[in-house]
PDB file of C-alpha atoms and ligand atoms in Angstrom:
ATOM      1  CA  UNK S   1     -15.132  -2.996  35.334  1.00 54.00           C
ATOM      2  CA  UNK S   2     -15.805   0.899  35.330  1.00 59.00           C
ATOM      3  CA  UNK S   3     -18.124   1.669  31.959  1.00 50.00           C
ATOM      4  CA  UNK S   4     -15.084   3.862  30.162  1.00 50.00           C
ATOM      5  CA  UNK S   5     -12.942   0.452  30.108  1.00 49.00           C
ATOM      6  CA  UNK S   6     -15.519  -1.651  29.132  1.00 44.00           C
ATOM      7  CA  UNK S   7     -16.680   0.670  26.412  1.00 41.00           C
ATOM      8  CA  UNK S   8     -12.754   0.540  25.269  1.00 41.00           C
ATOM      9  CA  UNK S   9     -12.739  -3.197  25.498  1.00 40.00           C
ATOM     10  CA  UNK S  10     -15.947  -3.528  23.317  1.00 39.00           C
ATOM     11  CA  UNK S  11     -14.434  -1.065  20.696  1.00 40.00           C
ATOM     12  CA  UNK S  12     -11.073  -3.324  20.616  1.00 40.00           C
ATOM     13  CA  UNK S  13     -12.706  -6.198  20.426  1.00 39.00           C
ATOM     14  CA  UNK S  14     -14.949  -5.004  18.042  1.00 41.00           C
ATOM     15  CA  UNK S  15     -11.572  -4.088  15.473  1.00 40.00           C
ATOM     16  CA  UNK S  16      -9.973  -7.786  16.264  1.00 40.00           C
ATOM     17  CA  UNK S  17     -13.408  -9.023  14.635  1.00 43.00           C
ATOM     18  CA  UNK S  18     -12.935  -6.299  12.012  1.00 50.00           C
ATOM     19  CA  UNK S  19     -12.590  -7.867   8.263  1.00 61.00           C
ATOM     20  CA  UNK S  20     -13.190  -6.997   4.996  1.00 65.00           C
ATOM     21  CA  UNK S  21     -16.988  -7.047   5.378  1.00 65.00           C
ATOM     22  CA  UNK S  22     -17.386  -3.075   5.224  1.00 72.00           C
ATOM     23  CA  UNK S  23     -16.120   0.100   4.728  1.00 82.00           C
ATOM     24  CA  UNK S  24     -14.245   2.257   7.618  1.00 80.00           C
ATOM     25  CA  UNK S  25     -16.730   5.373   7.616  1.00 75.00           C
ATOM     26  CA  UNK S  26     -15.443   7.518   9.786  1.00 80.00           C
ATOM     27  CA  UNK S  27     -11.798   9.302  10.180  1.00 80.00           C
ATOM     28  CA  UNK S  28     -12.309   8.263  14.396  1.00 81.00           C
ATOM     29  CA  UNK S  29     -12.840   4.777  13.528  1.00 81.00           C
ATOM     30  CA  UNK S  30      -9.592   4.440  11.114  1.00 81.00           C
ATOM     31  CA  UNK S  31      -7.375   6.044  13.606  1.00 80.00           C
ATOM     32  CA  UNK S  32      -8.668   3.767  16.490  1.00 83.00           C
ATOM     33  CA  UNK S  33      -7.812   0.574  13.979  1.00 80.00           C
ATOM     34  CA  UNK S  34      -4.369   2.581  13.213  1.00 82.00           C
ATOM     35  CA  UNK S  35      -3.900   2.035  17.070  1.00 84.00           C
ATOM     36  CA  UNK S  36      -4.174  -1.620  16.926  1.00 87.00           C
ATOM     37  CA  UNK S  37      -1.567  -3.263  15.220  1.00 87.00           C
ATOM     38  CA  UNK S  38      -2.909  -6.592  15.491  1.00 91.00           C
ATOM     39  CA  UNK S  39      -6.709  -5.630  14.190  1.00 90.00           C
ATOM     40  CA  UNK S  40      -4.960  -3.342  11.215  1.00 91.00           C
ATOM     41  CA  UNK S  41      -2.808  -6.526  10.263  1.00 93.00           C
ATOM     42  CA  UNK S  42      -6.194  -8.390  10.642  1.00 92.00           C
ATOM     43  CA  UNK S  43      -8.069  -6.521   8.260  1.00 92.00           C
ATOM     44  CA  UNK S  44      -5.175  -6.386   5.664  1.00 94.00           C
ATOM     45  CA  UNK S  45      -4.671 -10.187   5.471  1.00 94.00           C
ATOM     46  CA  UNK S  46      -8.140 -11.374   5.776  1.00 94.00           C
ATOM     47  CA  UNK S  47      -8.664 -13.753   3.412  1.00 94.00           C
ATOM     48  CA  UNK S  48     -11.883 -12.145   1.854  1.00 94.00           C
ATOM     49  CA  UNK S  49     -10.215  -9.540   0.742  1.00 96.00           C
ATOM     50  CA  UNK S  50      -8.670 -11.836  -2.277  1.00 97.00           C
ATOM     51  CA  UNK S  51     -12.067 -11.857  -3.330  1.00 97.00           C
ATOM     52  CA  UNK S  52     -11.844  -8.051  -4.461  1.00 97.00           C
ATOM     53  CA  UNK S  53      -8.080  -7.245  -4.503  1.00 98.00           C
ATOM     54  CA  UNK S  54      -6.977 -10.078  -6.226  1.00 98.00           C
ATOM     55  CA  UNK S  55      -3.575 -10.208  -5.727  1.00 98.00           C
ATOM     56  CA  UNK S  56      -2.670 -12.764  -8.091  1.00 97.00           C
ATOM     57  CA  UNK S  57      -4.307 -10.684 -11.460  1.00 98.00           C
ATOM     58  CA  UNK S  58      -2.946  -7.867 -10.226  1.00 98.00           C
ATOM     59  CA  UNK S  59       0.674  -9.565 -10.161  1.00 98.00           C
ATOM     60  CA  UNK S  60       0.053 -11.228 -13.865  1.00 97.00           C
ATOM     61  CA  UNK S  61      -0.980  -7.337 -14.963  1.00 98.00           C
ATOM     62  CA  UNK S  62       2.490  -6.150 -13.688  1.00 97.00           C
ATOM     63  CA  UNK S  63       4.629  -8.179 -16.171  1.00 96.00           C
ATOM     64  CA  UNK S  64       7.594  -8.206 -13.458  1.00 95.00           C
ATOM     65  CA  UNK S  65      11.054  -8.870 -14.776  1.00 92.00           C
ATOM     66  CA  UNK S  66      13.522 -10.807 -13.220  1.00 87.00           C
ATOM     67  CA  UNK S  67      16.015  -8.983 -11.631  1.00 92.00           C
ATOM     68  CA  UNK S  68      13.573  -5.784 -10.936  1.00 97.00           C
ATOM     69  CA  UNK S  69      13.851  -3.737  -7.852  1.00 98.00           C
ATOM     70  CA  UNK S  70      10.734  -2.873  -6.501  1.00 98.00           C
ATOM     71  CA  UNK S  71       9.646  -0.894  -3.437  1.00 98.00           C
ATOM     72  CA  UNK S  72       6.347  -1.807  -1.856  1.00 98.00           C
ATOM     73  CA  UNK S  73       5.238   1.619  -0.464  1.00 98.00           C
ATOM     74  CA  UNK S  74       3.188   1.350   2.809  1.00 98.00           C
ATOM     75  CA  UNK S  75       3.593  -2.670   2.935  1.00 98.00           C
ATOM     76  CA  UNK S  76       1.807  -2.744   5.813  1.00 97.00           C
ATOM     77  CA  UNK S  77       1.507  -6.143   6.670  1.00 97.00           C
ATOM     78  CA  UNK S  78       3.276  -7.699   3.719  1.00 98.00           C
ATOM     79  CA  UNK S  79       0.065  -8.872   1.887  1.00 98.00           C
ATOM     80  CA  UNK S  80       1.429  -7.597  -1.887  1.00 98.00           C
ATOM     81  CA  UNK S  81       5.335  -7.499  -0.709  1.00 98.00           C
ATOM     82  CA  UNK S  82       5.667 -11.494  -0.533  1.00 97.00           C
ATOM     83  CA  UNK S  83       3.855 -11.929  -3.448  1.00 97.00           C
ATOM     84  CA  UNK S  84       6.174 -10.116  -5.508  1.00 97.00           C
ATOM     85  CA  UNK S  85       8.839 -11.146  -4.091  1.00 97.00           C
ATOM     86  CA  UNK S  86       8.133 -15.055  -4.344  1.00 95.00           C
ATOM     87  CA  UNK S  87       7.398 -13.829  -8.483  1.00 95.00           C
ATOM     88  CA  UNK S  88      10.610 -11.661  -8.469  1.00 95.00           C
ATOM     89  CA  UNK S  89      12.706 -14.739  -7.615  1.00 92.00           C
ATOM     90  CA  UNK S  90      15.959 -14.612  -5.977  1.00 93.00           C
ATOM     91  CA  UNK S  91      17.710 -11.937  -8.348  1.00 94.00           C
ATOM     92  CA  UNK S  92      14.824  -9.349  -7.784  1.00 97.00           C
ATOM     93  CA  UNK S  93      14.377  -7.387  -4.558  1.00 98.00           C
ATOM     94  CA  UNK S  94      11.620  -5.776  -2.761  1.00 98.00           C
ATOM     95  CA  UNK S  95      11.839  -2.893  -0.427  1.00 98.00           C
ATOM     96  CA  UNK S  96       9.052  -3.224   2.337  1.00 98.00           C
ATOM     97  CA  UNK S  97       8.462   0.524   2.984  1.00 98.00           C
ATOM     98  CA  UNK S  98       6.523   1.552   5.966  1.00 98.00           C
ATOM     99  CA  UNK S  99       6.164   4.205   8.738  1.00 97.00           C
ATOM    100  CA  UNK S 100       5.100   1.797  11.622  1.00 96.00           C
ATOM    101  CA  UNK S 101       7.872   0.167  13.443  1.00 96.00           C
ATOM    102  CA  UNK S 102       5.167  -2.565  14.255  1.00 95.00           C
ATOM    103  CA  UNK S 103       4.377  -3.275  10.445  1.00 96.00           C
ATOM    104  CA  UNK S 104       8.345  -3.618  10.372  1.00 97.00           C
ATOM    105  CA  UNK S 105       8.859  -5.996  13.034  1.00 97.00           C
ATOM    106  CA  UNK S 106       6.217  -8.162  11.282  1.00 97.00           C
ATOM    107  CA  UNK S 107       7.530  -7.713   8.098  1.00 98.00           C
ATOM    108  CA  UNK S 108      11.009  -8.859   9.317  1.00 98.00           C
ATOM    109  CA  UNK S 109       9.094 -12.006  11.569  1.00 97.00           C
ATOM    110  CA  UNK S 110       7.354 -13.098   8.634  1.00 97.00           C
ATOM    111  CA  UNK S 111      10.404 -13.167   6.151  1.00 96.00           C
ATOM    112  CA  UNK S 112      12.466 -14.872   8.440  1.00 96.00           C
ATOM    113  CA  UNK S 113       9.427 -17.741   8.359  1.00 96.00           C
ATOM    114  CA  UNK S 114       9.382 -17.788   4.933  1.00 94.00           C
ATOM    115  CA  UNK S 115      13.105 -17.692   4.317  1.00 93.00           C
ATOM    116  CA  UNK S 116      12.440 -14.810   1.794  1.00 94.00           C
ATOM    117  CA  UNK S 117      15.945 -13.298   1.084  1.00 95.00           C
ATOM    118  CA  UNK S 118      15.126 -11.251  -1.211  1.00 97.00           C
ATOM    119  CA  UNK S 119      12.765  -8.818   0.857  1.00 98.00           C
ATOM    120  CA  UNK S 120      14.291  -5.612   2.453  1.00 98.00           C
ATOM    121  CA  UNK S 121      11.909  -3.972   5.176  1.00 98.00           C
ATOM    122  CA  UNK S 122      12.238  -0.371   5.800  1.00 98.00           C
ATOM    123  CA  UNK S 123      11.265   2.406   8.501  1.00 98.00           C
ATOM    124  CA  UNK S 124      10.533   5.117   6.459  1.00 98.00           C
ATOM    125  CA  UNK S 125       9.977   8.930   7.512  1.00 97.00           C
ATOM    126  CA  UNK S 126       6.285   9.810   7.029  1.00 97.00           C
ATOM    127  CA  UNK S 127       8.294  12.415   4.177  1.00 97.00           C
ATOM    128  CA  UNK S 128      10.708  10.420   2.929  1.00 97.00           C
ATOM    129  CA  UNK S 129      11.161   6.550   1.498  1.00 98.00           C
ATOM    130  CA  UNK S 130      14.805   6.838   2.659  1.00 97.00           C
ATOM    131  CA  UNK S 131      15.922   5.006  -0.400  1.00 98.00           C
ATOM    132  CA  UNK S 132      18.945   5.607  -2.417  1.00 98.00           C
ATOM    133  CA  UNK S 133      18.631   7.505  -5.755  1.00 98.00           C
ATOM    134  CA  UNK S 134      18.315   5.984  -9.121  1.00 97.00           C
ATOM    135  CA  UNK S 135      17.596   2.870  -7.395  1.00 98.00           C
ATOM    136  CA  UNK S 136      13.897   1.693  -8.031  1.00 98.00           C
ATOM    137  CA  UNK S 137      12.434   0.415 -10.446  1.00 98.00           C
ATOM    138  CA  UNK S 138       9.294   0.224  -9.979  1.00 98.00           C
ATOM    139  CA  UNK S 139       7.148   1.761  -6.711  1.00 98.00           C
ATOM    140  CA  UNK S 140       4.279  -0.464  -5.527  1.00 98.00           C
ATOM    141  CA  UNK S 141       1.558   1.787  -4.081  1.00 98.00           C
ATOM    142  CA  UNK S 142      -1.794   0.135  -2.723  1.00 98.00           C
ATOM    143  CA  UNK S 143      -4.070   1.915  -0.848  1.00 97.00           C
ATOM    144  CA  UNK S 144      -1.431   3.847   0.911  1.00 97.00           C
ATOM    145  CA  UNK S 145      -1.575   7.201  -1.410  1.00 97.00           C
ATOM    146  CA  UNK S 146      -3.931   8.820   0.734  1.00 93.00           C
ATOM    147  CA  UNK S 147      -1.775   8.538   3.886  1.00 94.00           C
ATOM    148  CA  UNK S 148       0.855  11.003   2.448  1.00 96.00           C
ATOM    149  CA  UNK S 149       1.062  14.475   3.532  1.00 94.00           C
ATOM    150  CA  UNK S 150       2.670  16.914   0.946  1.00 96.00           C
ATOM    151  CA  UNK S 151       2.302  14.692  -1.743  1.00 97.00           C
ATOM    152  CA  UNK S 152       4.071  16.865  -4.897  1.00 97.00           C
ATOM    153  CA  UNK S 153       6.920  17.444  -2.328  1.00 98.00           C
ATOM    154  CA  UNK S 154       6.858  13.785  -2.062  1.00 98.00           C
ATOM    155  CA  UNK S 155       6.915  12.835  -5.686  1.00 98.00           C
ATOM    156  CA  UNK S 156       9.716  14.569  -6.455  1.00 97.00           C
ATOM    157  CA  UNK S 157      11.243  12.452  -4.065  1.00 97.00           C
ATOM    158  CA  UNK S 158       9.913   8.886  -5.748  1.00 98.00           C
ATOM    159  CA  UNK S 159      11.508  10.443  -8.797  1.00 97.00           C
ATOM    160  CA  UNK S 160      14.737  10.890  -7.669  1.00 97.00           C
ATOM    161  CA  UNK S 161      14.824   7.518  -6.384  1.00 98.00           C
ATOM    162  CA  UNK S 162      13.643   6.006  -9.802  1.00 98.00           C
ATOM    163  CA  UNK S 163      15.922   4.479 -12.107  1.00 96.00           C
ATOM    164  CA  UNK S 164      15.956   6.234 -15.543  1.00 93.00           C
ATOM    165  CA  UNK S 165      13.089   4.235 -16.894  1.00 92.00           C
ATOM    166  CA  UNK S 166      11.473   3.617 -13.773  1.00 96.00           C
ATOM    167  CA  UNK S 167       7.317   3.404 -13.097  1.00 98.00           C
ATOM    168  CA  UNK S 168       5.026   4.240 -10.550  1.00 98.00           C
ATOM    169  CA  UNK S 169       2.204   1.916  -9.798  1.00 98.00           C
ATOM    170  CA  UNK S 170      -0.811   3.070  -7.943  1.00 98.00           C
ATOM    171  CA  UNK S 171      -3.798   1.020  -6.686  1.00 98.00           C
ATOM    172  CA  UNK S 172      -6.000   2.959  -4.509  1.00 98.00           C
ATOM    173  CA  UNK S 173     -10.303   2.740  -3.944  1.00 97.00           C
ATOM    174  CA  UNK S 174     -12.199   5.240  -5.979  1.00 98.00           C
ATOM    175  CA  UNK S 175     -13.567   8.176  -4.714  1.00 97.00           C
ATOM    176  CA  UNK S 176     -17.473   6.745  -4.507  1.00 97.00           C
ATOM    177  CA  UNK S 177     -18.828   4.676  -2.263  1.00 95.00           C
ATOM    178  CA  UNK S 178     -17.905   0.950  -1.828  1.00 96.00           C
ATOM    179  CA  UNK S 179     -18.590  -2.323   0.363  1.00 94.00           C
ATOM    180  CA  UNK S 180     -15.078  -1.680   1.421  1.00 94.00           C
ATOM    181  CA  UNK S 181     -12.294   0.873   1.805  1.00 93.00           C
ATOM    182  CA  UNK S 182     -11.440   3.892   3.895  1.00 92.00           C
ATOM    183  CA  UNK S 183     -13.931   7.045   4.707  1.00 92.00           C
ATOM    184  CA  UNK S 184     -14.874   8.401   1.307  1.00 94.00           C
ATOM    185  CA  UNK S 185     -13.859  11.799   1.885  1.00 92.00           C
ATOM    186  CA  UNK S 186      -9.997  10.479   2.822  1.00 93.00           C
ATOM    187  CA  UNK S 187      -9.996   9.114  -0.678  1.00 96.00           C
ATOM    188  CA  UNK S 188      -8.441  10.531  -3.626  1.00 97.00           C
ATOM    189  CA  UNK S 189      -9.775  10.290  -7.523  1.00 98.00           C
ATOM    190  CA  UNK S 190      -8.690   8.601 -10.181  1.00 98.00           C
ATOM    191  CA  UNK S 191      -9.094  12.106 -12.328  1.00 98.00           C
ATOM    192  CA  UNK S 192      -8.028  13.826  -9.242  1.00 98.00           C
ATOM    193  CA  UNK S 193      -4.544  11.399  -8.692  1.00 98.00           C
ATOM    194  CA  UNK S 194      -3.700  11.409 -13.204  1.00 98.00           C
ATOM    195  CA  UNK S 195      -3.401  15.411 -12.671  1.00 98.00           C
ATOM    196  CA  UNK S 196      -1.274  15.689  -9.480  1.00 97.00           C
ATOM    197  CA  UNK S 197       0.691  12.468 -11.130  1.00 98.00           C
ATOM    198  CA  UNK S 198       0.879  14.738 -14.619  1.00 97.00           C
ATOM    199  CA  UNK S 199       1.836  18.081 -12.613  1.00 97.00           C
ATOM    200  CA  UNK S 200       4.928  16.305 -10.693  1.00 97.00           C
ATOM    201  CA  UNK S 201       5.723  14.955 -13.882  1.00 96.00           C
ATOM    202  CA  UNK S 202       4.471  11.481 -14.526  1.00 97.00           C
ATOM    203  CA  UNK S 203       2.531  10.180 -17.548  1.00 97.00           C
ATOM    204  CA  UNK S 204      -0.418   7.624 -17.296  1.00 98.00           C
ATOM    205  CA  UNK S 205       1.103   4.730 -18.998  1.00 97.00           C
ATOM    206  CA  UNK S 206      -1.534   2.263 -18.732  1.00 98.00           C
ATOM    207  CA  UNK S 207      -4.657   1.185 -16.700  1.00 98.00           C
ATOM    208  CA  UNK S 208      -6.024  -1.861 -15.383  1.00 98.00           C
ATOM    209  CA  UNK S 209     -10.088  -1.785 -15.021  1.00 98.00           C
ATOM    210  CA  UNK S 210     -10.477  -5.342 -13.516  1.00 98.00           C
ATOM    211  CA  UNK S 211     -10.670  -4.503  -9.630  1.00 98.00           C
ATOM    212  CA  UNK S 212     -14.141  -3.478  -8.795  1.00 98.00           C
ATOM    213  CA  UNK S 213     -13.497  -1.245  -5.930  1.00 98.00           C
ATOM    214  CA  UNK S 214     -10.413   0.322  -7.039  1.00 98.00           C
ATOM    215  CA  UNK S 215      -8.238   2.170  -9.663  1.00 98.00           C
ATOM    216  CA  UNK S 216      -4.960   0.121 -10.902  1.00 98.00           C
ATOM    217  CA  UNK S 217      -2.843   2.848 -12.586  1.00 98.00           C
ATOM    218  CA  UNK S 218       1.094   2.472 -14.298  1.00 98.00           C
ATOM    219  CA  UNK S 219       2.738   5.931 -14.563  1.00 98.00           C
ATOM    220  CA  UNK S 220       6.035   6.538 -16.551  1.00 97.00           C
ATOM    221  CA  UNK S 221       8.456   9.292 -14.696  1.00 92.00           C
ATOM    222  CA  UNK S 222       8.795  11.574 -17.490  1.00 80.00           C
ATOM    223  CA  UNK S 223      12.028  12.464 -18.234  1.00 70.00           C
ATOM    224  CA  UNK S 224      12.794  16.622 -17.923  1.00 62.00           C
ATOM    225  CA  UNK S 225      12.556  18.573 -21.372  1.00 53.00           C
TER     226      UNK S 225
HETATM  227  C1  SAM P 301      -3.965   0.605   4.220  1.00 94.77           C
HETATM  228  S1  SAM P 301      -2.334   0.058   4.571  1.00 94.77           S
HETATM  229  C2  SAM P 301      -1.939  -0.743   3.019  1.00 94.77           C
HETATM  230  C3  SAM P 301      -0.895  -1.823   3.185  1.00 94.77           C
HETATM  231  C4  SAM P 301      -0.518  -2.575   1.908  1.00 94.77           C
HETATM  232  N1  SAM P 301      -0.075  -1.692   0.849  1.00 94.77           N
HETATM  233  C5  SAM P 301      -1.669  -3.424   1.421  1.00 94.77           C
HETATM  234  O1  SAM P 301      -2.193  -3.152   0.318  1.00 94.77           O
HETATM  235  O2  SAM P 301      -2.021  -4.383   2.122  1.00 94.77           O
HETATM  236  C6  SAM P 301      -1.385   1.551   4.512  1.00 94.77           C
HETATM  237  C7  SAM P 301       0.049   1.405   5.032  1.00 94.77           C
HETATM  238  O3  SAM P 301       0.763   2.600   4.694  1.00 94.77           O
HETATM  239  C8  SAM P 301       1.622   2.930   5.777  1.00 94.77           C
HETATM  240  N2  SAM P 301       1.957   4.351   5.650  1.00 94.77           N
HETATM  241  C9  SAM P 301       1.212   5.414   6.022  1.00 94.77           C
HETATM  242  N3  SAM P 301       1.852   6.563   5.729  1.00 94.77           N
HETATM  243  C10 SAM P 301       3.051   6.205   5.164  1.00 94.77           C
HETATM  244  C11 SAM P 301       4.171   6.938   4.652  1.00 94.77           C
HETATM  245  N4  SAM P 301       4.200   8.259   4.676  1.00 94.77           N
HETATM  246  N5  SAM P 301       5.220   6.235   4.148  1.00 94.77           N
HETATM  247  C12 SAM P 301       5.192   4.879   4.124  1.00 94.77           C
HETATM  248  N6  SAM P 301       4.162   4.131   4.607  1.00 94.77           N
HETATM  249  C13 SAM P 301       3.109   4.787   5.112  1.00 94.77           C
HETATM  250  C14 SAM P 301       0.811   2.554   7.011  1.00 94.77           C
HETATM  251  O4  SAM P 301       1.649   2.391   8.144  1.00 94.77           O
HETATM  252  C15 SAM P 301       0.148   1.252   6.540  1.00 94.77           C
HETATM  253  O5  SAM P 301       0.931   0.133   6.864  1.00 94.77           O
END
């Protein structure tokens, strides 16, 4: 094997064995791991990552309502969209949002093994949540914040797409460094997120402070005038 190839295979190898031990720190080495599906779907399911993210606190802290729509922005592999959906019960619904047609496919593989009928995957534009308007109640938003573009452009579309009374629910890792979590300078403030939240128009409802590597933030759409 010629030493370019072999160098590739160690890298890709190197992602497959990639968990939830440390952080990504560079922008080459998140794009190589945004090349392979299977390592990216690695790292979001490993099972230490329940250690810091915990799911099932962060769930509790939600106070879901039967019968809630919710759509799970950037599912990526599913890890928070079955969750809520399996609390949601069979009157809820969640929209699996995602830009990768490979996060899809798994997304539809894995609710057709869990029989999960009320989970709704969805290619999304890298602009655009292609949803209808007036129809969410709540968006779900972990750790995907930082992968959007224009992001007031893109607000004003999540509030169109809100029901009246609708939230906004953002999880993402604080901008300082931590065993875990994308290159620090991709990463977005808490301080930094509140004001372009406020300037588009939403209003810190409420905060969570229990995850250690991240900020767990509830934002009302405020309603014009
Ligand atoms: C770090 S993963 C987080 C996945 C999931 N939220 C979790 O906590 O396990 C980010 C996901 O956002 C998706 N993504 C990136 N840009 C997006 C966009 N503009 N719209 C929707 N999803 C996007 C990626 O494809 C990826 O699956």
């Amino acid at each position: 094997m010629k030493l370019p190839a072999l160098l590739a295979l160690l890298a890709s190898l190197a992602l497959v064995g990639r968990g939830q031990d440390r952080p990504i720190h560079s922008l080459e080495e998140m794009h190589r791991l945004h090349q392979d599906p299977k390592a990216y779907r690695a790292m979001l399911e490993d099972p230490k990552r329940d250690t810091y993210q915990k799911p099932h606190e962060v769930i509790n802290a939600l106070g879901l309502r039967p019968g809630e729509v919710i759509a799970d922005l950037g599912a990526g592999s599913g890890y928070f969209t079955f969750r809520l959906a399996h609390h949601l019960g069979p009157q809820g619904r969640v929209y699996a949002v995602d830009i990768n047609p490979d996060m899809i496919r798994h997304l539809q593989r894995r609710l057709r093994d869990l029989r999960a009928t009320n989970v709704v995957p969805l290619l999304a534009e890298p602009d655009d949540p292609l949803l209808s308007p007036k129809s969410i109640d709540r968006f779900f938003i972990c750790d995907t914040w930082h992968h959007i573009q224009n992001r007031p452009q893109y607000l004003a579309r999540l509030k169109e797409m809100l029901k009246p009374d609708g939230q906004v629910v953002m999880i993402d890792f604080k901008a300082e460094p931590t065993p875990v979590g994308p290159p620090l300078d991709l990463r977005i403030s808490r301080e930094a997120l509140v004001k372009e939240m406020a300037a588009a128009g939403f209003k810190l409802a409420s905060e969570h402070t229990f995850l250690p590597y991240q900020y767990f933030l509830i934002f009302n759409a405020q309603s014009p005038g």
